XYZ file of C-alpha atoms in Angstrom:
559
model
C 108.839 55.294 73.780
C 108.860 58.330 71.097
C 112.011 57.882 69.461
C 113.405 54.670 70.583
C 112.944 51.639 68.686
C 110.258 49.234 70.159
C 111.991 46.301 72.445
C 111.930 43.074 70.948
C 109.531 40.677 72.160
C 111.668 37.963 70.597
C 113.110 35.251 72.797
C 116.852 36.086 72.554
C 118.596 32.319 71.832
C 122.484 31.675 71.729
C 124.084 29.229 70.341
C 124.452 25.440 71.971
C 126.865 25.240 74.899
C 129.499 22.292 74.625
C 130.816 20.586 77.190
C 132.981 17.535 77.858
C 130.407 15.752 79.680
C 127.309 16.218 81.790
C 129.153 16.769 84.940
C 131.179 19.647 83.360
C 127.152 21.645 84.513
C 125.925 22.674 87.825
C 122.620 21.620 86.923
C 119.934 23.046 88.780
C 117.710 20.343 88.449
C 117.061 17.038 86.162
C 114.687 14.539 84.497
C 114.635 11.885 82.472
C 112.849 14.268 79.551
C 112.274 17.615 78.818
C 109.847 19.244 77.255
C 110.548 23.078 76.177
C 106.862 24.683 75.861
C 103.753 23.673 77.452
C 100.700 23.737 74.731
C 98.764 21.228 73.551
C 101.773 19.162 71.869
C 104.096 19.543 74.988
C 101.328 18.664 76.723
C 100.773 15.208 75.036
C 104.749 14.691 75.214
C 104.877 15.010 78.688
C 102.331 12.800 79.453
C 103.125 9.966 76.825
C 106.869 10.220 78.735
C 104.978 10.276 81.894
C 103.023 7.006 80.760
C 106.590 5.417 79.901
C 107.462 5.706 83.767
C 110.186 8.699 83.309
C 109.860 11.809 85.275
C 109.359 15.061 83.160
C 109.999 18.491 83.755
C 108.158 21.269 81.363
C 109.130 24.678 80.749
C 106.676 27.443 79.790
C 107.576 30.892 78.859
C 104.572 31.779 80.333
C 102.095 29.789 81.911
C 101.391 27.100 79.645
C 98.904 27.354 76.824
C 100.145 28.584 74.270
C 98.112 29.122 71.534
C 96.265 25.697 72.058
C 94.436 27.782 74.717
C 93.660 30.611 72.241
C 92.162 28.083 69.419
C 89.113 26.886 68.336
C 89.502 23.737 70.489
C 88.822 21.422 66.922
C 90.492 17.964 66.704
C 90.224 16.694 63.216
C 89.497 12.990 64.200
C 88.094 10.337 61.563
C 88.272 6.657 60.512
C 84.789 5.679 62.404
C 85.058 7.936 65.981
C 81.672 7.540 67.814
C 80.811 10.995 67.195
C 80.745 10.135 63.879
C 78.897 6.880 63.751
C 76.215 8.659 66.358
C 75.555 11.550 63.545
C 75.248 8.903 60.913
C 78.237 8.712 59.233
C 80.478 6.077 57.688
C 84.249 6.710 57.811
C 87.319 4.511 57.404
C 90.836 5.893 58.005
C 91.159 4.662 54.122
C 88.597 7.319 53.348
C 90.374 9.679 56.259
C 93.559 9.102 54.161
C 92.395 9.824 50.404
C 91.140 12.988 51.673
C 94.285 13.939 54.087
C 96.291 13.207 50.272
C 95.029 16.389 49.021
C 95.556 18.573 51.757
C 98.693 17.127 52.982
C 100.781 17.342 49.382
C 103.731 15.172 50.442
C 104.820 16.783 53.338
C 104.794 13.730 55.852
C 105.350 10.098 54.187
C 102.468 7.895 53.302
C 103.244 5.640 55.699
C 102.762 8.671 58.569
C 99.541 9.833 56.816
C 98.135 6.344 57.015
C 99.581 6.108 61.228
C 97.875 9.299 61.492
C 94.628 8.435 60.312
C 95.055 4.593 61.825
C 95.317 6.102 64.994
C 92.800 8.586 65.182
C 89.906 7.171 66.826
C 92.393 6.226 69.549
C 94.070 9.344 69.897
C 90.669 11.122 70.306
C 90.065 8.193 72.917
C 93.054 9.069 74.765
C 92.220 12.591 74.324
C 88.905 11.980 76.516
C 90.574 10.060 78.839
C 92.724 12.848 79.770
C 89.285 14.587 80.489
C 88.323 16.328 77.077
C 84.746 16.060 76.209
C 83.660 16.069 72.837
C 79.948 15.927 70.945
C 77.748 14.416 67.859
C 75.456 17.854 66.910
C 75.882 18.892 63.849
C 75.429 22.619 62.138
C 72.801 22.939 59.392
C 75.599 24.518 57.026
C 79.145 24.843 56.155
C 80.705 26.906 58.835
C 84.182 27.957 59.802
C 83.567 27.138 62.954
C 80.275 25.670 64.440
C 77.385 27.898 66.939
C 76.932 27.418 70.322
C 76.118 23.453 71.068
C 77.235 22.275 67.665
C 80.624 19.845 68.432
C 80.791 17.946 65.173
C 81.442 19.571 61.489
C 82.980 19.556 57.701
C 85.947 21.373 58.629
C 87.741 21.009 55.871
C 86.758 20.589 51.965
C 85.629 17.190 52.591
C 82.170 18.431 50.594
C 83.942 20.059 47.909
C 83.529 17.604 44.891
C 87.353 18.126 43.524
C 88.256 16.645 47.098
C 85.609 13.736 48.045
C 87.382 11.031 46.807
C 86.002 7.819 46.133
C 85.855 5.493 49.259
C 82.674 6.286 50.501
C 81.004 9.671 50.940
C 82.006 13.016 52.665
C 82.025 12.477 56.688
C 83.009 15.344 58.977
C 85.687 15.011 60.603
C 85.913 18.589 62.857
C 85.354 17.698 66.269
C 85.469 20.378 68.803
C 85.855 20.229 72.404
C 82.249 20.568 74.419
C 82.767 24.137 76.242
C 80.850 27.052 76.268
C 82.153 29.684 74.019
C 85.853 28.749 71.996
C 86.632 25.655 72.883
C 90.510 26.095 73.020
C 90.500 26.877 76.545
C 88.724 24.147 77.762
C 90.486 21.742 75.959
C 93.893 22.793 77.102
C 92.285 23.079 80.739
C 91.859 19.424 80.832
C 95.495 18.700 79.057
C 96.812 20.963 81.538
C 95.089 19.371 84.734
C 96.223 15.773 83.712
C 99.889 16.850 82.902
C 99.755 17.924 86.528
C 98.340 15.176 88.178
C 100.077 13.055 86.041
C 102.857 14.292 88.228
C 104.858 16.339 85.550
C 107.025 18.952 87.396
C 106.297 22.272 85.608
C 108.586 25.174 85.640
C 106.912 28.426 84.162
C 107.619 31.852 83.233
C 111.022 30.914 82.065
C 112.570 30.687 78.426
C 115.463 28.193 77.182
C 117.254 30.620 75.241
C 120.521 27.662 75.138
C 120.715 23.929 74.422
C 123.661 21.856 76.205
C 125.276 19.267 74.261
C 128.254 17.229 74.721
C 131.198 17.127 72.911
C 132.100 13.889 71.030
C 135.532 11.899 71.400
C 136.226 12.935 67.828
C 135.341 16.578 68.518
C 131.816 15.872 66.782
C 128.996 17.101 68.838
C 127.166 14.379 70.854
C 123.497 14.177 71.791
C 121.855 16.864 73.848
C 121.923 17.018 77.600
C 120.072 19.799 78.678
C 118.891 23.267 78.665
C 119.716 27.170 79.836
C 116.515 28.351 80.839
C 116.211 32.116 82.156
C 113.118 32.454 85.065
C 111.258 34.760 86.423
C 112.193 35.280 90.413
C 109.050 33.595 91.524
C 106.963 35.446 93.875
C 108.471 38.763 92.939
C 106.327 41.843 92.093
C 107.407 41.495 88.256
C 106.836 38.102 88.287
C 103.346 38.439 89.190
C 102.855 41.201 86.678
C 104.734 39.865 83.796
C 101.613 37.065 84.632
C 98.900 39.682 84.461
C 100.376 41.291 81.231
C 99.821 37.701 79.802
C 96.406 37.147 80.473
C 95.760 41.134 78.927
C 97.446 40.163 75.996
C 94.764 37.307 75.457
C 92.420 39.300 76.477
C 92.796 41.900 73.678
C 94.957 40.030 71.236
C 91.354 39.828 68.803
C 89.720 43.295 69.626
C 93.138 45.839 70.321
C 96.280 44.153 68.180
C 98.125 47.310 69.526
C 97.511 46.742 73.074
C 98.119 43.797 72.959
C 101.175 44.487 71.424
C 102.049 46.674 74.014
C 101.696 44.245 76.919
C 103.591 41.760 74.954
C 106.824 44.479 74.558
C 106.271 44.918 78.276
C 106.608 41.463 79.516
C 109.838 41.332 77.045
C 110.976 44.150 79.257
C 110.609 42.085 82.635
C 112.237 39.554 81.221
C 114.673 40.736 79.820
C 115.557 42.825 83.370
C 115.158 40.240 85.873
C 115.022 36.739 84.487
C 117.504 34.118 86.104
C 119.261 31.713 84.492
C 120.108 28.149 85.283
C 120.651 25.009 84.067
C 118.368 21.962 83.822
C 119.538 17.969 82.587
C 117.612 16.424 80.566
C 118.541 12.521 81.085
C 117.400 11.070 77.808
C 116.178 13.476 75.593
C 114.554 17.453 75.056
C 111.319 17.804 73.263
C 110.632 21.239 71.698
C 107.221 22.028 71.246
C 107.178 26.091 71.821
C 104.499 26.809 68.702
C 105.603 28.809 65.343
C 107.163 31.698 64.383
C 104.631 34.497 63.607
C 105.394 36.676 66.217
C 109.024 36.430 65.002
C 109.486 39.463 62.552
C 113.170 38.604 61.120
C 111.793 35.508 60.494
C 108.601 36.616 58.658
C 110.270 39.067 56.609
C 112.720 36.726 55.561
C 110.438 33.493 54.709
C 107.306 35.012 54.260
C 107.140 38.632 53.300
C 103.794 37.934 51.530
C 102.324 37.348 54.601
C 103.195 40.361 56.015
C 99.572 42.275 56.040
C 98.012 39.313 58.114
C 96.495 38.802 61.361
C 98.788 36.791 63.314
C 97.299 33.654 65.113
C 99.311 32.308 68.118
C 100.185 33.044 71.248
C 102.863 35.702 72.497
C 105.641 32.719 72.797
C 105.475 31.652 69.000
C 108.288 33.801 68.112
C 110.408 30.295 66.760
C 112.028 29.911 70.039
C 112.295 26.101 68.874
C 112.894 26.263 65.685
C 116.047 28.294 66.460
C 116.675 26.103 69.358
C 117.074 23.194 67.113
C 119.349 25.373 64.027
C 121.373 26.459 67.305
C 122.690 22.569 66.839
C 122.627 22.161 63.040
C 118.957 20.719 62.952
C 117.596 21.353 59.170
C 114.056 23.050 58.799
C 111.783 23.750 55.525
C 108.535 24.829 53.998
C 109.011 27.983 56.562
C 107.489 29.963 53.385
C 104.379 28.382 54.093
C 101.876 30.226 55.421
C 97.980 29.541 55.988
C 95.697 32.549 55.457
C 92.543 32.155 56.289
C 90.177 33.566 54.480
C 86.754 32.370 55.285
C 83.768 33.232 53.587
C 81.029 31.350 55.382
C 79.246 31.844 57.262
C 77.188 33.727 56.091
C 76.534 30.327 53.981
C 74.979 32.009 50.668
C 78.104 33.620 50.477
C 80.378 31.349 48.615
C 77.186 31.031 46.213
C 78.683 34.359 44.916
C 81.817 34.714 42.653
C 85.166 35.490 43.947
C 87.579 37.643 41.345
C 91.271 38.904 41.130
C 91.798 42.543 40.666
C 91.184 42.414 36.603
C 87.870 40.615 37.355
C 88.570 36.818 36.472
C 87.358 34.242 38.950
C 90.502 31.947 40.332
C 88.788 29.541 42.814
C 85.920 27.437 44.179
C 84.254 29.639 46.185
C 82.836 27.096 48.371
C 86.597 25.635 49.679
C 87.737 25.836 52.601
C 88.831 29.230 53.917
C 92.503 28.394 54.056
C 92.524 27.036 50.733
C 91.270 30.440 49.533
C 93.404 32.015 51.355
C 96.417 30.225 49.858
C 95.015 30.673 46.056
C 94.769 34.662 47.188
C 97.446 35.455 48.975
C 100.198 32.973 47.470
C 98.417 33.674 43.788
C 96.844 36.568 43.383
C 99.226 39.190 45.428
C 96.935 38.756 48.079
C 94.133 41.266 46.481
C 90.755 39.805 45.770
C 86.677 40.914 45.510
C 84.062 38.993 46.589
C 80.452 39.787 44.253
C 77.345 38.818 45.214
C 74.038 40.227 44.231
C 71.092 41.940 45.675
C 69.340 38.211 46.861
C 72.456 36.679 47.839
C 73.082 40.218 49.922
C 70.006 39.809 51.456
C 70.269 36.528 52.499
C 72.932 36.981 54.153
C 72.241 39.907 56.362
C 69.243 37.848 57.448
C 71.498 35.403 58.683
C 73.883 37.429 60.192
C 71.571 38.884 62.208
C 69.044 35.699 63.010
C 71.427 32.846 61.983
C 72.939 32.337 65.381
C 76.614 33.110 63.996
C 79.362 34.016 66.567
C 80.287 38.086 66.887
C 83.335 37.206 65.047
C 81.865 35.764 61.906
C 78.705 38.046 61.592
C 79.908 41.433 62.792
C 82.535 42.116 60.298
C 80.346 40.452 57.413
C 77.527 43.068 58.378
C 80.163 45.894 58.476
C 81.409 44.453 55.103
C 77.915 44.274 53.386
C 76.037 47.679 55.043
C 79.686 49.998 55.166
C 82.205 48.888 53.003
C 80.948 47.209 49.665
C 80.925 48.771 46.301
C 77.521 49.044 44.904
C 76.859 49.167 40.662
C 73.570 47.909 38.492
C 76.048 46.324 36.055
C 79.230 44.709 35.482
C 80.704 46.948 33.549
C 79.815 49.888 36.121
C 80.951 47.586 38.937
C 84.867 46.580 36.982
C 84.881 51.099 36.989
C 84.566 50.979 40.566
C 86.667 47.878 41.067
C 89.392 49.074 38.934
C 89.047 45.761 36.899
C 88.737 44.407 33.534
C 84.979 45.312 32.311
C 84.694 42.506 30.187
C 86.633 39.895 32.144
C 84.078 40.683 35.112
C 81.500 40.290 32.961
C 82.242 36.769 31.520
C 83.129 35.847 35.170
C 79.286 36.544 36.048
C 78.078 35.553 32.643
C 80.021 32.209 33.057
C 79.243 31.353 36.510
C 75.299 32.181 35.930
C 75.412 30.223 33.165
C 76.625 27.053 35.095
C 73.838 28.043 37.686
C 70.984 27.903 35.087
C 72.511 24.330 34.566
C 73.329 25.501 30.874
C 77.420 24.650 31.545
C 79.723 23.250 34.131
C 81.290 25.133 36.358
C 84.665 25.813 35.662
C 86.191 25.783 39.056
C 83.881 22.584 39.948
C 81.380 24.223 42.315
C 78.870 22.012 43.340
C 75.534 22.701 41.792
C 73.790 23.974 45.124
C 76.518 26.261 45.835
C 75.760 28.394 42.485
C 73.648 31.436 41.985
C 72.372 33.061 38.820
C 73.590 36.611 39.103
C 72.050 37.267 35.357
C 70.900 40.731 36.638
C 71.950 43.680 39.067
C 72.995 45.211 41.257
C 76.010 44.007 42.635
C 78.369 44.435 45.560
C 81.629 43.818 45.645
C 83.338 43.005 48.576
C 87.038 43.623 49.533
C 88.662 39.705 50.754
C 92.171 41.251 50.290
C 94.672 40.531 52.892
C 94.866 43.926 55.376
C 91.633 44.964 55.522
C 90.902 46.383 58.736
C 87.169 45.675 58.754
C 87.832 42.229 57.000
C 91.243 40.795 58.990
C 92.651 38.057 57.211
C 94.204 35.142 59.896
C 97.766 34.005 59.191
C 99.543 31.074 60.811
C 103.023 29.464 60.150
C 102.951 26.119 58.838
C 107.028 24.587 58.703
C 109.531 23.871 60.793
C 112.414 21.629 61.848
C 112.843 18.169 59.965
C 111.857 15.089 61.999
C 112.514 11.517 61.553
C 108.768 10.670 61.103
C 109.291 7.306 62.754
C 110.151 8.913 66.515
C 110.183 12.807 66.162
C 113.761 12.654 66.109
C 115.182 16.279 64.928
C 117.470 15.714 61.993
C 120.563 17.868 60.256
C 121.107 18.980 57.157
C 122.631 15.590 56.056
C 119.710 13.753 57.025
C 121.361 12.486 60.687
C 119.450 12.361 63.760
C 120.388 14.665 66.671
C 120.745 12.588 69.902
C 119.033 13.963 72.707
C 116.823 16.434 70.573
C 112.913 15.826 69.381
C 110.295 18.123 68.274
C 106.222 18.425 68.215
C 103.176 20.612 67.117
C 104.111 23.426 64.887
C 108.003 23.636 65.872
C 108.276 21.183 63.558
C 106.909 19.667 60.098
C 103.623 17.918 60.745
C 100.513 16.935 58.791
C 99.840 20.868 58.633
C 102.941 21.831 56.819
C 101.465 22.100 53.567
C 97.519 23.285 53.794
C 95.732 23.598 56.910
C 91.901 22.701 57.440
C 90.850 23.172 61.146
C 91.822 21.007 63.976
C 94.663 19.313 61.752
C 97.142 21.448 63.883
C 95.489 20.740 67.333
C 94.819 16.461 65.732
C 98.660 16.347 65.069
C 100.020 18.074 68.346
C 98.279 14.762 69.458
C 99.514 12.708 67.384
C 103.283 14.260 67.045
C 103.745 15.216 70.909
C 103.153 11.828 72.295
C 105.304 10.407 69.429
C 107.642 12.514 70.743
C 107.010 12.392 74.496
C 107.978 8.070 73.922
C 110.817 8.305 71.994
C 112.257 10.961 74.257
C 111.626 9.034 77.223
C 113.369 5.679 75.561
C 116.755 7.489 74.110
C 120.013 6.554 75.075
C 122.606 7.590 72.894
């Protein structure tokens, strides 16, 4: 490939096809819904439309998945689940609610926010009906994601005293699928084994790259029939290896970004030489549920160029396949600048009792929040540069529970790396700023300030809870780099908007505010609970919730 641009791993999409009526297609095959990716939130669409009695088709660009499969497996589930009430814990979806306020910041209505949280014990419910599994054991401390036989965790900044709100205490609400390992996998497993016996017709390794809608009397477009989806010959030899290059690219997506890369530009390259088209009617309506857009460069450079540096989290088809699927027929989209970086600073779990500083030296957030809210303050506020100091006991600490602590590879290896290889070492503040290239005196009331509210002589001024706060009166220090491209430190990015939905159905609506006939949308194709801040399992919680909203609806249209 020396000297030839890179092929594009980006599903090519055209714009919608118009036609008279439905019999103006040779249609290839039909249901009463279908539902254009096969994650977790197609998933739960296709079986809510299944549940309604209408048959369903589902297409997968691969082989369904999607980067449900690849995730953490966490469902953030309150309002009283039994996981909950066997750990101890009170919750109401009142309580669920007030907290969901602060993280959701107006993106869905009220009156969605409170369905949400009404329906959560349910939707885990249906959840295990559908054959997920899900646990009570708790970790001993704030985690970004819990050990090995640990199912039940504050996964959000439900601790954080700014965010506890005052209808009862803090409960956790992170529930993660029982598996061995990630639970991601196994939780998509049992999604995928009940679409199927459910009796959902899949059709996989194939892309819609076109939507067909009719034509009004008036010459106004009319609701959408159907889809142009372009499949792999199955059976054929680069079938089966466009299917092998898949599995390597989850394989090495964590450990080698640039082979993975390179299997990803390869299966472009098989599709993009022997992929079929043909045409397939969608009776009542077309769900898209195909993921995000961070594997969609254009689309990242245009709406999120601060992102840019990040680790991208999805699977190879988030590359907005839907979300240009639904602009292909006028549908309106927003907060596509929104962007969750996650960067996560526990475990180790003394670290947040350190200080975290911009590049002159000032502190600019709780330490102790949630990693994504970090993340947002640092990359959206501080240009994405920031230093995490601890001292010599905190530094201690935490190697000791890297190394004994139980953590996962993920969390302790690069925090070891970080600590023993990388961090900037002075006896004082002023000596550390020098290294740092920082304000000597602004690091130093950052340390003086936050000691000070350690020794109990102050409050803290970013509202760190008192446990969380270390006296760091005396050296020496380490400073550790939390800025967005570090190599030995990656910092997680995932896109958070999409198209605009009537909240009441998952209708996809225009610019003007009208509903597109024939057209829905789920999971991170569109705007969800997510869309504003993310805390982990509120993505995989509101493919739940938003897919079989959408699955219903889809399967009760008629335009």
């Amino acid at each position: 490939m020396t000297g030839r641009a890179k092929p594009s791993t980006v599903t090519p999409i055209a714009p919608a096809l118009e036609v008279d009526n439905a019999s103006a297609i040779d249609w290839s095959d039909s249901a009463d819904v279908v539902v254009v990716g096969w994650g977790a939130a197609g998933a739960c669409a296709a079986l809510e439309a299944r549940a309604t009695g209408a048959s369903v088709i589902v297409i997968d660009r691969f082989d369904g998945g999607g980067a449900s499969a690849l995730s953490g497996g966490v469902v953030y589930a309150g309002g009283g689940t039994p996981y909950q009430q066997q750990a101890g814990f009170t919750d109401t979806p009142e309580a669920m609610a007030e907290y969901l306020r602060h993280e959701v910041n107006g993106v869905v209505s009220d009156a969605t926010l409170h369905k949400f949280c009404a329906d959560s014990v349910a939707n885990l419910a249906w959840l295990e009906a559908h054959g997920v599994r899900f646990g009570a054991t708790m970790p001993d401390h704030k985690t970004s994601y819990p050990p090995e036989g640990k199912f039940l965790y504050y996964s959000g900044n439900e601790v954080v005293p700014a965010c506890r709100g005052t209808l009862g205490a803090p409960a956790p609400r992170g529930h993660r699928a029982v598996a061995k390992g990630q639970s991601g996998k196994a939780l998509y497993a049992a999604l995928k084994e009940a679409t199927l016996k459910a009796g959902v017709q899949p059709v996989t390794q194939a892309a819609v790259r076109r939507l067909v809608r009719q034509r009004g009397p008036d010459g106004q477009p009319g609701a959408v029939l159907g889809v142009e989806v372009w499949q792999l010959p199955p059976g054929a030899p680069g079938t089966l290896c466009h299917a092998e290059l898949h599995r390597q690219v989850a394989r090495w997506r964590t450990f080698r970004p640039g082979k993975a890369a390179a299997c990803r530009r390869e299966a472009a390259l098989i599709e993009q030489a022997t992929a079929q088209p043909r045409f397939i009617r969608a009776r009542h309506g077309v769900v898209l549920a195909t993921g995000g857009f961070i594997y969609h460069p254009e689309l990242m450079a245009t709406h999120a160029p601060h992102a840019k540096r990040g680790w991208p989290v999805g699977a190879a088809g988030c590359d907005g396949s839907g979300l240009r699927l639904g602009q292909s027929v006028g549908a309106a989209a927003q907060a596509l600048e929104n962007i969750s970086a996650w960067r996560f600073i526990t475990p180790p779990a003394v670290w947040p009792k350190g200080i975290v500083v911009n590049t002159q030296g000032e502190r600019f957030c709780n330490e102790q929040v949630y990693g994504a809210t970090l993340g947002h303050a640092l990359v959206d506020h501080q240009g994405g540069r920031g230093w995490l100091v601890i001292d010599a006991k905190l530094r201690a600490q935490a190697i000791r529970q890297c190394l004994f602590g139980g953590l996962w590879a993920f969390q302790s290896l690069p925090a070891l790396a970080m600590m023993l290889l990388g961090a900037k070492k002075a006896a004082t503040p002023e000596a550390l700023a020098m290294r740092l290239k920082a304000n000597p005196a602004k690091l130093r009331a950052s340390l003086e300030a936050a000691s000070a509210a350690a020794r109990g002589e102050r409050e803290d001024a970013f509202g760190k809870s008192p446990d969380m706060r270390q006296d760091m009166a005396r050296g020496p220090y380490y400073a550790i780099d939390i800025s967005i491209g570090s190599p030995t430190f990656p910092l997680a990015t995932l896109t958070l908007g999409g198209l605009v939905l009537d909240e009441a159905n998952g209708q996809v609506l225009d610019a003007a505010g009208q509903r597109i006939g024939g057209l829905f949308a789920a999971g991170r194709t569109a705007m969800g609970l997510p869309s504003s801040r993310y805390v982990s399992g509120l993505s995989l919680a509101d493919c739940v919730f938003s897919g079989r909203r959408a699955g219903h609806a889809a399967a009760h249209f008629s335009d």
